[in-house]
């Protein structure tokens, strides 16, 4: 029986989808003991992990095995808090007996912003996710971090960073006690994401607001419906 090219293509695509379903994306948070074993002094030096490791996610998908390390500097310890001036995230892929860095993220407190400087910046691990958000067999790490200023969260920044198919896509928000000081900056690539991921991020943004971590500009949701890149 002869098989048409279209039939062969359908079979190939079906096989690819089936493989993605069979090789599920899964992740776990490593214990401090396991983290210390994997991230030896040599690995820390090799990938320039200058700050203490706060958390490591181990995850596996159809593209391989990975470790995502979140690092924060410790610059001051007060009676009520630990202050961080710099953060770093490094994603490592297991290759043979070693690792290859696939991407990294760096940020730091801004001492020259409109709100007279920031006191600390850190990963908001309660909201970070290492999941396959669009169920295509590839993990889509979603990191959330923010800063605090003289008025705590009210004049800090919040960033939502999605790593999607090798591209970092960001939603950046500046909090402020003044209406004119608030703004959201959205990467244009955000609006090209699958609708399921866009809705997931927008639900996360609403959760942050509901829990009083963010104060968005009025009618920001309507502005996002119109695919606005700067909302103020």
JSON list of C-alpha atoms in Angstrom, two decimals:
[
{"chain": "A", "resi": 1, "resn": "UNK", "atom": "CA", "xyz": [0.00, 0.00, 0.00]},
{"chain": "A", "resi": 2, "resn": "UNK", "atom": "CA", "xyz": [1.40, 3.37, -1.00]},
{"chain": "A", "resi": 3, "resn": "UNK", "atom": "CA", "xyz": [1.65, 6.03, 1.68]},
{"chain": "A", "resi": 4, "resn": "UNK", "atom": "CA", "xyz": [1.25, 9.69, 0.75]},
{"chain": "A", "resi": 5, "resn": "UNK", "atom": "CA", "xyz": [3.66, 12.35, 1.99]},
{"chain": "A", "resi": 6, "resn": "UNK", "atom": "CA", "xyz": [0.83, 13.98, 3.97]},
{"chain": "A", "resi": 7, "resn": "UNK", "atom": "CA", "xyz": [0.09, 10.68, 5.73]},
{"chain": "A", "resi": 8, "resn": "UNK", "atom": "CA", "xyz": [3.75, 10.23, 6.59]},
{"chain": "A", "resi": 9, "resn": "UNK", "atom": "CA", "xyz": [3.87, 13.76, 8.02]},
{"chain": "A", "resi": 10, "resn": "UNK", "atom": "CA", "xyz": [0.81, 13.15, 10.19]},
{"chain": "A", "resi": 11, "resn": "UNK", "atom": "CA", "xyz": [2.33, 9.94, 11.54]},
{"chain": "A", "resi": 12, "resn": "UNK", "atom": "CA", "xyz": [5.63, 11.69, 12.26]},
{"chain": "A", "resi": 13, "resn": "UNK", "atom": "CA", "xyz": [3.93, 14.54, 14.10]},
{"chain": "A", "resi": 14, "resn": "UNK", "atom": "CA", "xyz": [1.74, 12.12, 16.04]},
{"chain": "A", "resi": 15, "resn": "UNK", "atom": "CA", "xyz": [4.83, 10.18, 17.09]},
{"chain": "A", "resi": 16, "resn": "UNK", "atom": "CA", "xyz": [6.53, 13.36, 18.24]},
{"chain": "A", "resi": 17, "resn": "UNK", "atom": "CA", "xyz": [3.50, 14.35, 20.33]},
{"chain": "A", "resi": 18, "resn": "UNK", "atom": "CA", "xyz": [3.27, 10.86, 21.80]},
{"chain": "A", "resi": 19, "resn": "UNK", "atom": "CA", "xyz": [6.96, 10.99, 22.73]},
{"chain": "A", "resi": 20, "resn": "UNK", "atom": "CA", "xyz": [6.46, 14.36, 24.43]},
{"chain": "A", "resi": 21, "resn": "UNK", "atom": "CA", "xyz": [3.61, 12.86, 26.45]},
{"chain": "A", "resi": 22, "resn": "UNK", "atom": "CA", "xyz": [5.65, 9.81, 27.41]},
{"chain": "A", "resi": 23, "resn": "UNK", "atom": "CA", "xyz": [8.73, 11.79, 28.50]},
{"chain": "A", "resi": 24, "resn": "UNK", "atom": "CA", "xyz": [7.09, 13.97, 31.12]},
{"chain": "A", "resi": 25, "resn": "UNK", "atom": "CA", "xyz": [8.72, 17.04, 32.56]},
{"chain": "A", "resi": 26, "resn": "UNK", "atom": "CA", "xyz": [9.25, 16.72, 36.28]},
{"chain": "A", "resi": 27, "resn": "UNK", "atom": "CA", "xyz": [11.23, 18.61, 38.88]},
{"chain": "A", "resi": 28, "resn": "UNK", "atom": "CA", "xyz": [12.18, 18.50, 42.53]},
{"chain": "A", "resi": 29, "resn": "UNK", "atom": "CA", "xyz": [13.86, 20.79, 45.03]},
{"chain": "A", "resi": 30, "resn": "UNK", "atom": "CA", "xyz": [17.17, 19.37, 46.21]},
{"chain": "A", "resi": 31, "resn": "UNK", "atom": "CA", "xyz": [18.01, 19.14, 49.89]},
{"chain": "A", "resi": 32, "resn": "UNK", "atom": "CA", "xyz": [21.00, 21.14, 51.20]},
{"chain": "A", "resi": 33, "resn": "UNK", "atom": "CA", "xyz": [22.98, 17.91, 51.56]},
{"chain": "A", "resi": 34, "resn": "UNK", "atom": "CA", "xyz": [22.37, 16.79, 47.97]},
{"chain": "A", "resi": 35, "resn": "UNK", "atom": "CA", "xyz": [23.03, 20.33, 46.73]},
{"chain": "A", "resi": 36, "resn": "UNK", "atom": "CA", "xyz": [26.41, 20.39, 48.47]},
{"chain": "A", "resi": 37, "resn": "UNK", "atom": "CA", "xyz": [27.32, 17.07, 46.87]},
{"chain": "A", "resi": 38, "resn": "UNK", "atom": "CA", "xyz": [26.41, 18.10, 43.32]},
{"chain": "A", "resi": 39, "resn": "UNK", "atom": "CA", "xyz": [27.65, 21.68, 43.55]},
{"chain": "A", "resi": 40, "resn": "UNK", "atom": "CA", "xyz": [31.16, 20.91, 44.70]},
{"chain": "A", "resi": 41, "resn": "UNK", "atom": "CA", "xyz": [33.82, 23.59, 45.08]},
{"chain": "A", "resi": 42, "resn": "UNK", "atom": "CA", "xyz": [35.01, 22.81, 41.55]},
{"chain": "A", "resi": 43, "resn": "UNK", "atom": "CA", "xyz": [31.52, 23.29, 40.06]},
{"chain": "A", "resi": 44, "resn": "UNK", "atom": "CA", "xyz": [30.99, 26.48, 42.04]},
{"chain": "A", "resi": 45, "resn": "UNK", "atom": "CA", "xyz": [34.29, 27.84, 40.73]},
{"chain": "A", "resi": 46, "resn": "UNK", "atom": "CA", "xyz": [33.73, 26.65, 37.16]},
{"chain": "A", "resi": 47, "resn": "UNK", "atom": "CA", "xyz": [30.40, 28.45, 36.82]},
{"chain": "A", "resi": 48, "resn": "UNK", "atom": "CA", "xyz": [31.35, 31.48, 38.88]},
{"chain": "A", "resi": 49, "resn": "UNK", "atom": "CA", "xyz": [28.74, 30.96, 41.60]},
{"chain": "A", "resi": 50, "resn": "UNK", "atom": "CA", "xyz": [30.03, 33.73, 43.84]},
{"chain": "A", "resi": 51, "resn": "UNK", "atom": "CA", "xyz": [26.94, 33.94, 46.06]},
{"chain": "A", "resi": 52, "resn": "UNK", "atom": "CA", "xyz": [25.49, 31.34, 48.43]},
{"chain": "A", "resi": 53, "resn": "UNK", "atom": "CA", "xyz": [23.08, 28.90, 46.78]},
{"chain": "A", "resi": 54, "resn": "UNK", "atom": "CA", "xyz": [19.60, 29.35, 48.18]},
{"chain": "A", "resi": 55, "resn": "UNK", "atom": "CA", "xyz": [17.79, 26.67, 46.20]},
{"chain": "A", "resi": 56, "resn": "UNK", "atom": "CA", "xyz": [18.42, 24.13, 43.44]},
{"chain": "A", "resi": 57, "resn": "UNK", "atom": "CA", "xyz": [15.77, 22.57, 41.23]},
{"chain": "A", "resi": 58, "resn": "UNK", "atom": "CA", "xyz": [16.57, 19.28, 39.53]},
{"chain": "A", "resi": 59, "resn": "UNK", "atom": "CA", "xyz": [14.44, 18.58, 36.47]},
{"chain": "A", "resi": 60, "resn": "UNK", "atom": "CA", "xyz": [14.18, 16.17, 33.58]},
{"chain": "A", "resi": 61, "resn": "UNK", "atom": "CA", "xyz": [12.39, 16.46, 30.24]},
{"chain": "A", "resi": 62, "resn": "UNK", "atom": "CA", "xyz": [12.75, 15.09, 26.73]},
{"chain": "A", "resi": 63, "resn": "UNK", "atom": "CA", "xyz": [15.79, 17.32, 26.11]},
{"chain": "A", "resi": 64, "resn": "UNK", "atom": "CA", "xyz": [17.82, 16.03, 29.07]},
{"chain": "A", "resi": 65, "resn": "UNK", "atom": "CA", "xyz": [18.62, 16.42, 32.77]},
{"chain": "A", "resi": 66, "resn": "UNK", "atom": "CA", "xyz": [19.13, 19.84, 34.34]},
{"chain": "A", "resi": 67, "resn": "UNK", "atom": "CA", "xyz": [19.92, 21.69, 37.56]},
{"chain": "A", "resi": 68, "resn": "UNK", "atom": "CA", "xyz": [18.68, 25.24, 38.13]},
{"chain": "A", "resi": 69, "resn": "UNK", "atom": "CA", "xyz": [20.53, 27.01, 40.95]},
{"chain": "A", "resi": 70, "resn": "UNK", "atom": "CA", "xyz": [19.27, 30.21, 42.57]},
{"chain": "A", "resi": 71, "resn": "UNK", "atom": "CA", "xyz": [21.96, 32.23, 44.32]},
{"chain": "A", "resi": 72, "resn": "UNK", "atom": "CA", "xyz": [21.75, 35.32, 46.55]},
{"chain": "A", "resi": 73, "resn": "UNK", "atom": "CA", "xyz": [24.51, 37.41, 48.08]},
{"chain": "A", "resi": 74, "resn": "UNK", "atom": "CA", "xyz": [24.38, 37.94, 51.83]},
{"chain": "A", "resi": 75, "resn": "UNK", "atom": "CA", "xyz": [25.35, 41.55, 52.50]},
{"chain": "A", "resi": 76, "resn": "UNK", "atom": "CA", "xyz": [23.80, 42.38, 55.84]},
{"chain": "A", "resi": 77, "resn": "UNK", "atom": "CA", "xyz": [22.04, 40.47, 58.58]},
{"chain": "A", "resi": 78, "resn": "UNK", "atom": "CA", "xyz": [19.75, 42.57, 60.75]},
{"chain": "A", "resi": 79, "resn": "UNK", "atom": "CA", "xyz": [17.56, 41.68, 63.68]},
{"chain": "A", "resi": 80, "resn": "UNK", "atom": "CA", "xyz": [14.57, 41.11, 61.41]},
{"chain": "A", "resi": 81, "resn": "UNK", "atom": "CA", "xyz": [15.96, 40.20, 58.01]},
{"chain": "A", "resi": 82, "resn": "UNK", "atom": "CA", "xyz": [18.85, 39.20, 55.75]},
{"chain": "A", "resi": 83, "resn": "UNK", "atom": "CA", "xyz": [19.58, 41.71, 53.00]},
{"chain": "A", "resi": 84, "resn": "UNK", "atom": "CA", "xyz": [20.79, 40.76, 49.52]},
{"chain": "A", "resi": 85, "resn": "UNK", "atom": "CA", "xyz": [22.36, 43.10, 46.98]},
{"chain": "A", "resi": 86, "resn": "UNK", "atom": "CA", "xyz": [22.86, 40.64, 44.10]},
{"chain": "A", "resi": 87, "resn": "UNK", "atom": "CA", "xyz": [21.12, 37.53, 42.74]},
{"chain": "A", "resi": 88, "resn": "UNK", "atom": "CA", "xyz": [22.04, 34.97, 40.11]},
{"chain": "A", "resi": 89, "resn": "UNK", "atom": "CA", "xyz": [20.30, 32.00, 38.51]},
{"chain": "A", "resi": 90, "resn": "UNK", "atom": "CA", "xyz": [22.28, 29.42, 36.53]},
{"chain": "A", "resi": 91, "resn": "UNK", "atom": "CA", "xyz": [20.77, 26.59, 34.49]},
{"chain": "A", "resi": 92, "resn": "UNK", "atom": "CA", "xyz": [23.10, 23.63, 33.95]},
{"chain": "A", "resi": 93, "resn": "UNK", "atom": "CA", "xyz": [22.55, 20.65, 31.65]},
{"chain": "A", "resi": 94, "resn": "UNK", "atom": "CA", "xyz": [24.05, 17.28, 32.51]},
{"chain": "A", "resi": 95, "resn": "UNK", "atom": "CA", "xyz": [26.57, 16.28, 29.82]},
{"chain": "A", "resi": 96, "resn": "UNK", "atom": "CA", "xyz": [28.57, 13.12, 30.42]},
{"chain": "A", "resi": 97, "resn": "UNK", "atom": "CA", "xyz": [30.39, 13.49, 33.73]},
{"chain": "A", "resi": 98, "resn": "UNK", "atom": "CA", "xyz": [29.99, 17.26, 33.82]},
{"chain": "A", "resi": 99, "resn": "UNK", "atom": "CA", "xyz": [27.68, 20.18, 33.10]},
{"chain": "A", "resi": 100, "resn": "UNK", "atom": "CA", "xyz": [27.11, 22.73, 30.35]},
{"chain": "A", "resi": 101, "resn": "UNK", "atom": "CA", "xyz": [25.55, 26.10, 31.17]},
{"chain": "A", "resi": 102, "resn": "UNK", "atom": "CA", "xyz": [22.48, 26.72, 29.03]},
{"chain": "A", "resi": 103, "resn": "UNK", "atom": "CA", "xyz": [21.50, 30.13, 30.44]},
{"chain": "A", "resi": 104, "resn": "UNK", "atom": "CA", "xyz": [21.93, 32.44, 33.40]},
{"chain": "A", "resi": 105, "resn": "UNK", "atom": "CA", "xyz": [20.25, 35.46, 34.94]},
{"chain": "A", "resi": 106, "resn": "UNK", "atom": "CA", "xyz": [21.82, 38.27, 36.98]},
{"chain": "A", "resi": 107, "resn": "UNK", "atom": "CA", "xyz": [20.32, 41.25, 38.78]},
{"chain": "A", "resi": 108, "resn": "UNK", "atom": "CA", "xyz": [21.12, 43.60, 41.65]},
{"chain": "A", "resi": 109, "resn": "UNK", "atom": "CA", "xyz": [19.62, 46.33, 43.79]},
{"chain": "A", "resi": 110, "resn": "UNK", "atom": "CA", "xyz": [19.24, 49.71, 42.16]},
{"chain": "A", "resi": 111, "resn": "UNK", "atom": "CA", "xyz": [20.59, 52.50, 44.35]},
{"chain": "A", "resi": 112, "resn": "UNK", "atom": "CA", "xyz": [19.65, 55.23, 41.86]},
{"chain": "A", "resi": 113, "resn": "UNK", "atom": "CA", "xyz": [16.00, 54.59, 41.16]},
{"chain": "A", "resi": 114, "resn": "UNK", "atom": "CA", "xyz": [13.23, 57.12, 41.66]},
{"chain": "A", "resi": 115, "resn": "UNK", "atom": "CA", "xyz": [12.38, 55.73, 45.08]},
{"chain": "A", "resi": 116, "resn": "UNK", "atom": "CA", "xyz": [15.70, 56.61, 46.75]},
{"chain": "A", "resi": 117, "resn": "UNK", "atom": "CA", "xyz": [17.27, 53.21, 46.39]},
{"chain": "A", "resi": 118, "resn": "UNK", "atom": "CA", "xyz": [16.45, 49.59, 47.15]},
{"chain": "A", "resi": 119, "resn": "UNK", "atom": "CA", "xyz": [17.45, 47.75, 50.30]},
{"chain": "A", "resi": 120, "resn": "UNK", "atom": "CA", "xyz": [17.32, 44.14, 49.16]},
{"chain": "A", "resi": 121, "resn": "UNK", "atom": "CA", "xyz": [16.57, 41.85, 46.23]},
{"chain": "A", "resi": 122, "resn": "UNK", "atom": "CA", "xyz": [15.75, 38.14, 46.39]},
{"chain": "A", "resi": 123, "resn": "UNK", "atom": "CA", "xyz": [14.02, 35.24, 44.67]},
{"chain": "A", "resi": 124, "resn": "UNK", "atom": "CA", "xyz": [10.37, 34.83, 45.62]},
{"chain": "A", "resi": 125, "resn": "UNK", "atom": "CA", "xyz": [10.60, 31.06, 45.67]},
{"chain": "A", "resi": 126, "resn": "UNK", "atom": "CA", "xyz": [6.98, 30.63, 46.73]},
{"chain": "A", "resi": 127, "resn": "UNK", "atom": "CA", "xyz": [5.99, 31.76, 43.23]},
{"chain": "A", "resi": 128, "resn": "UNK", "atom": "CA", "xyz": [8.82, 30.21, 41.18]},
{"chain": "A", "resi": 129, "resn": "UNK", "atom": "CA", "xyz": [7.84, 27.23, 39.03]},
{"chain": "A", "resi": 130, "resn": "UNK", "atom": "CA", "xyz": [9.83, 24.64, 37.10]},
{"chain": "A", "resi": 131, "resn": "UNK", "atom": "CA", "xyz": [7.16, 22.97, 34.99]},
{"chain": "A", "resi": 132, "resn": "UNK", "atom": "CA", "xyz": [6.16, 22.17, 31.42]},
{"chain": "A", "resi": 133, "resn": "UNK", "atom": "CA", "xyz": [3.61, 24.96, 31.14]},
{"chain": "A", "resi": 134, "resn": "UNK", "atom": "CA", "xyz": [2.42, 24.20, 27.61]},
{"chain": "A", "resi": 135, "resn": "UNK", "atom": "CA", "xyz": [2.77, 20.39, 27.85]},
{"chain": "A", "resi": 136, "resn": "UNK", "atom": "CA", "xyz": [5.09, 20.01, 24.89]},
{"chain": "A", "resi": 137, "resn": "UNK", "atom": "CA", "xyz": [7.63, 17.88, 26.75]},
{"chain": "A", "resi": 138, "resn": "UNK", "atom": "CA", "xyz": [10.04, 20.76, 27.44]},
{"chain": "A", "resi": 139, "resn": "UNK", "atom": "CA", "xyz": [10.29, 22.42, 30.85]},
{"chain": "A", "resi": 140, "resn": "UNK", "atom": "CA", "xyz": [9.57, 26.16, 31.01]},
{"chain": "A", "resi": 141, "resn": "UNK", "atom": "CA", "xyz": [11.28, 27.59, 34.15]},
{"chain": "A", "resi": 142, "resn": "UNK", "atom": "CA", "xyz": [9.38, 30.57, 35.53]},
{"chain": "A", "resi": 143, "resn": "UNK", "atom": "CA", "xyz": [11.29, 32.69, 38.04]},
{"chain": "A", "resi": 144, "resn": "UNK", "atom": "CA", "xyz": [9.88, 35.46, 40.18]},
{"chain": "A", "resi": 145, "resn": "UNK", "atom": "CA", "xyz": [12.00, 37.86, 42.17]},
{"chain": "A", "resi": 146, "resn": "UNK", "atom": "CA", "xyz": [11.69, 41.34, 43.58]},
{"chain": "A", "resi": 147, "resn": "UNK", "atom": "CA", "xyz": [13.18, 44.08, 45.66]},
{"chain": "A", "resi": 148, "resn": "UNK", "atom": "CA", "xyz": [12.21, 46.21, 48.61]},
{"chain": "A", "resi": 149, "resn": "UNK", "atom": "CA", "xyz": [12.87, 49.86, 49.34]},
{"chain": "A", "resi": 150, "resn": "UNK", "atom": "CA", "xyz": [12.29, 52.31, 52.16]},
{"chain": "A", "resi": 151, "resn": "UNK", "atom": "CA", "xyz": [8.57, 51.45, 52.09]},
{"chain": "A", "resi": 152, "resn": "UNK", "atom": "CA", "xyz": [9.06, 47.72, 51.79]},
{"chain": "A", "resi": 153, "resn": "UNK", "atom": "CA", "xyz": [7.33, 46.13, 48.80]},
{"chain": "A", "resi": 154, "resn": "UNK", "atom": "CA", "xyz": [5.46, 49.36, 48.04]},
{"chain": "A", "resi": 155, "resn": "UNK", "atom": "CA", "xyz": [8.40, 50.96, 46.24]},
{"chain": "A", "resi": 156, "resn": "UNK", "atom": "CA", "xyz": [10.29, 47.87, 45.10]},
{"chain": "A", "resi": 157, "resn": "UNK", "atom": "CA", "xyz": [10.44, 46.09, 41.76]},
{"chain": "A", "resi": 158, "resn": "UNK", "atom": "CA", "xyz": [8.99, 42.74, 40.71]},
{"chain": "A", "resi": 159, "resn": "UNK", "atom": "CA", "xyz": [10.22, 40.68, 37.76]},
{"chain": "A", "resi": 160, "resn": "UNK", "atom": "CA", "xyz": [8.66, 37.59, 36.23]},
{"chain": "A", "resi": 161, "resn": "UNK", "atom": "CA", "xyz": [11.17, 35.84, 33.96]},
{"chain": "A", "resi": 162, "resn": "UNK", "atom": "CA", "xyz": [10.13, 32.92, 31.77]},
{"chain": "A", "resi": 163, "resn": "UNK", "atom": "CA", "xyz": [12.70, 30.83, 29.93]},
{"chain": "A", "resi": 164, "resn": "UNK", "atom": "CA", "xyz": [10.80, 29.51, 26.93]},
{"chain": "A", "resi": 165, "resn": "UNK", "atom": "CA", "xyz": [12.61, 27.48, 24.27]},
{"chain": "A", "resi": 166, "resn": "UNK", "atom": "CA", "xyz": [15.91, 29.18, 25.05]},
{"chain": "A", "resi": 167, "resn": "UNK", "atom": "CA", "xyz": [14.52, 32.72, 25.18]},
{"chain": "A", "resi": 168, "resn": "UNK", "atom": "CA", "xyz": [14.16, 34.79, 28.36]},
{"chain": "A", "resi": 169, "resn": "UNK", "atom": "CA", "xyz": [10.84, 36.66, 28.31]},
{"chain": "A", "resi": 170, "resn": "UNK", "atom": "CA", "xyz": [10.14, 39.19, 31.05]},
{"chain": "A", "resi": 171, "resn": "UNK", "atom": "CA", "xyz": [7.34, 41.11, 32.70]},
{"chain": "A", "resi": 172, "resn": "UNK", "atom": "CA", "xyz": [8.86, 43.90, 34.80]},
{"chain": "A", "resi": 173, "resn": "UNK", "atom": "CA", "xyz": [6.87, 45.93, 37.30]},
{"chain": "A", "resi": 174, "resn": "UNK", "atom": "CA", "xyz": [7.82, 48.99, 39.32]},
{"chain": "A", "resi": 175, "resn": "UNK", "atom": "CA", "xyz": [5.80, 49.48, 42.49]},
{"chain": "A", "resi": 176, "resn": "UNK", "atom": "CA", "xyz": [5.29, 52.94, 43.94]},
{"chain": "A", "resi": 177, "resn": "UNK", "atom": "CA", "xyz": [3.28, 54.65, 46.64]},
{"chain": "A", "resi": 178, "resn": "UNK", "atom": "CA", "xyz": [2.43, 57.27, 43.98]},
{"chain": "A", "resi": 179, "resn": "UNK", "atom": "CA", "xyz": [0.17, 56.51, 41.01]},
{"chain": "A", "resi": 180, "resn": "UNK", "atom": "CA", "xyz": [2.55, 58.11, 38.52]},
{"chain": "A", "resi": 181, "resn": "UNK", "atom": "CA", "xyz": [5.46, 56.01, 39.78]},
{"chain": "A", "resi": 182, "resn": "UNK", "atom": "CA", "xyz": [3.95, 52.64, 38.83]},
{"chain": "A", "resi": 183, "resn": "UNK", "atom": "CA", "xyz": [4.59, 50.98, 35.51]},
{"chain": "A", "resi": 184, "resn": "UNK", "atom": "CA", "xyz": [4.72, 47.57, 33.85]},
{"chain": "A", "resi": 185, "resn": "UNK", "atom": "CA", "xyz": [7.14, 46.77, 31.03]},
{"chain": "A", "resi": 186, "resn": "UNK", "atom": "CA", "xyz": [6.33, 43.69, 28.97]},
{"chain": "A", "resi": 187, "resn": "UNK", "atom": "CA", "xyz": [8.62, 42.08, 26.41]},
{"chain": "A", "resi": 188, "resn": "UNK", "atom": "CA", "xyz": [7.01, 41.94, 22.96]},
{"chain": "A", "resi": 189, "resn": "UNK", "atom": "CA", "xyz": [7.74, 38.21, 22.84]},
{"chain": "A", "resi": 190, "resn": "UNK", "atom": "CA", "xyz": [5.29, 37.70, 25.70]},
{"chain": "A", "resi": 191, "resn": "UNK", "atom": "CA", "xyz": [2.38, 38.22, 23.35]},
{"chain": "A", "resi": 192, "resn": "UNK", "atom": "CA", "xyz": [3.68, 35.54, 20.98]},
{"chain": "A", "resi": 193, "resn": "UNK", "atom": "CA", "xyz": [3.59, 32.88, 23.70]},
{"chain": "A", "resi": 194, "resn": "UNK", "atom": "CA", "xyz": [0.86, 30.20, 23.66]},
{"chain": "A", "resi": 195, "resn": "UNK", "atom": "CA", "xyz": [-2.33, 31.56, 25.19]},
{"chain": "A", "resi": 196, "resn": "UNK", "atom": "CA", "xyz": [-2.16, 29.01, 28.00]},
{"chain": "A", "resi": 197, "resn": "UNK", "atom": "CA", "xyz": [1.20, 30.41, 29.14]},
{"chain": "A", "resi": 198, "resn": "UNK", "atom": "CA", "xyz": [0.07, 34.03, 28.78]},
{"chain": "A", "resi": 199, "resn": "UNK", "atom": "CA", "xyz": [-2.96, 33.29, 30.95]},
{"chain": "A", "resi": 200, "resn": "UNK", "atom": "CA", "xyz": [-0.77, 31.45, 33.46]},
{"chain": "A", "resi": 201, "resn": "UNK", "atom": "CA", "xyz": [1.50, 34.50, 33.85]},
{"chain": "A", "resi": 202, "resn": "UNK", "atom": "CA", "xyz": [-1.45, 36.87, 34.07]},
{"chain": "A", "resi": 203, "resn": "UNK", "atom": "CA", "xyz": [-2.98, 34.70, 36.80]},
{"chain": "A", "resi": 204, "resn": "UNK", "atom": "CA", "xyz": [0.33, 34.87, 38.65]},
{"chain": "A", "resi": 205, "resn": "UNK", "atom": "CA", "xyz": [0.34, 38.66, 38.33]},
{"chain": "A", "resi": 206, "resn": "UNK", "atom": "CA", "xyz": [-3.15, 38.77, 39.85]},
{"chain": "A", "resi": 207, "resn": "UNK", "atom": "CA", "xyz": [-2.04, 36.51, 42.71]},
{"chain": "A", "resi": 208, "resn": "UNK", "atom": "CA", "xyz": [0.86, 38.86, 43.48]},
{"chain": "A", "resi": 209, "resn": "UNK", "atom": "CA", "xyz": [-1.58, 41.78, 43.61]},
{"chain": "A", "resi": 210, "resn": "UNK", "atom": "CA", "xyz": [-4.10, 39.88, 45.74]},
{"chain": "A", "resi": 211, "resn": "UNK", "atom": "CA", "xyz": [-1.35, 39.13, 48.24]},
{"chain": "A", "resi": 212, "resn": "UNK", "atom": "CA", "xyz": [-0.28, 42.81, 48.34]},
{"chain": "A", "resi": 213, "resn": "UNK", "atom": "CA", "xyz": [3.12, 42.28, 46.73]},
{"chain": "A", "resi": 214, "resn": "UNK", "atom": "CA", "xyz": [2.27, 44.53, 43.79]},
{"chain": "A", "resi": 215, "resn": "UNK", "atom": "CA", "xyz": [0.27, 47.67, 43.06]},
{"chain": "A", "resi": 216, "resn": "UNK", "atom": "CA", "xyz": [-0.40, 47.82, 39.33]},
{"chain": "A", "resi": 217, "resn": "UNK", "atom": "CA", "xyz": [-1.48, 50.82, 37.23]},
{"chain": "A", "resi": 218, "resn": "UNK", "atom": "CA", "xyz": [-5.23, 51.18, 36.81]},
{"chain": "A", "resi": 219, "resn": "UNK", "atom": "CA", "xyz": [-6.78, 49.07, 34.04]},
{"chain": "A", "resi": 220, "resn": "UNK", "atom": "CA", "xyz": [-3.54, 47.19, 33.38]},
{"chain": "A", "resi": 221, "resn": "UNK", "atom": "CA", "xyz": [-5.48, 44.08, 32.34]},
{"chain": "A", "resi": 222, "resn": "UNK", "atom": "CA", "xyz": [-7.28, 45.97, 29.58]},
{"chain": "A", "resi": 223, "resn": "UNK", "atom": "CA", "xyz": [-3.91, 47.34, 28.44]},
{"chain": "A", "resi": 224, "resn": "UNK", "atom": "CA", "xyz": [-2.52, 43.79, 28.27]},
{"chain": "A", "resi": 225, "resn": "UNK", "atom": "CA", "xyz": [-5.55, 42.76, 26.22]},
{"chain": "A", "resi": 226, "resn": "UNK", "atom": "CA", "xyz": [-4.40, 45.40, 23.73]},
{"chain": "A", "resi": 227, "resn": "UNK", "atom": "CA", "xyz": [-0.83, 44.00, 23.82]},
{"chain": "A", "resi": 228, "resn": "UNK", "atom": "CA", "xyz": [0.67, 47.15, 25.32]},
{"chain": "A", "resi": 229, "resn": "UNK", "atom": "CA", "xyz": [4.41, 46.96, 26.08]},
{"chain": "A", "resi": 230, "resn": "UNK", "atom": "CA", "xyz": [4.51, 49.86, 28.56]},
{"chain": "A", "resi": 231, "resn": "UNK", "atom": "CA", "xyz": [1.63, 50.30, 30.96]},
{"chain": "A", "resi": 232, "resn": "UNK", "atom": "CA", "xyz": [1.55, 53.28, 33.34]}
]
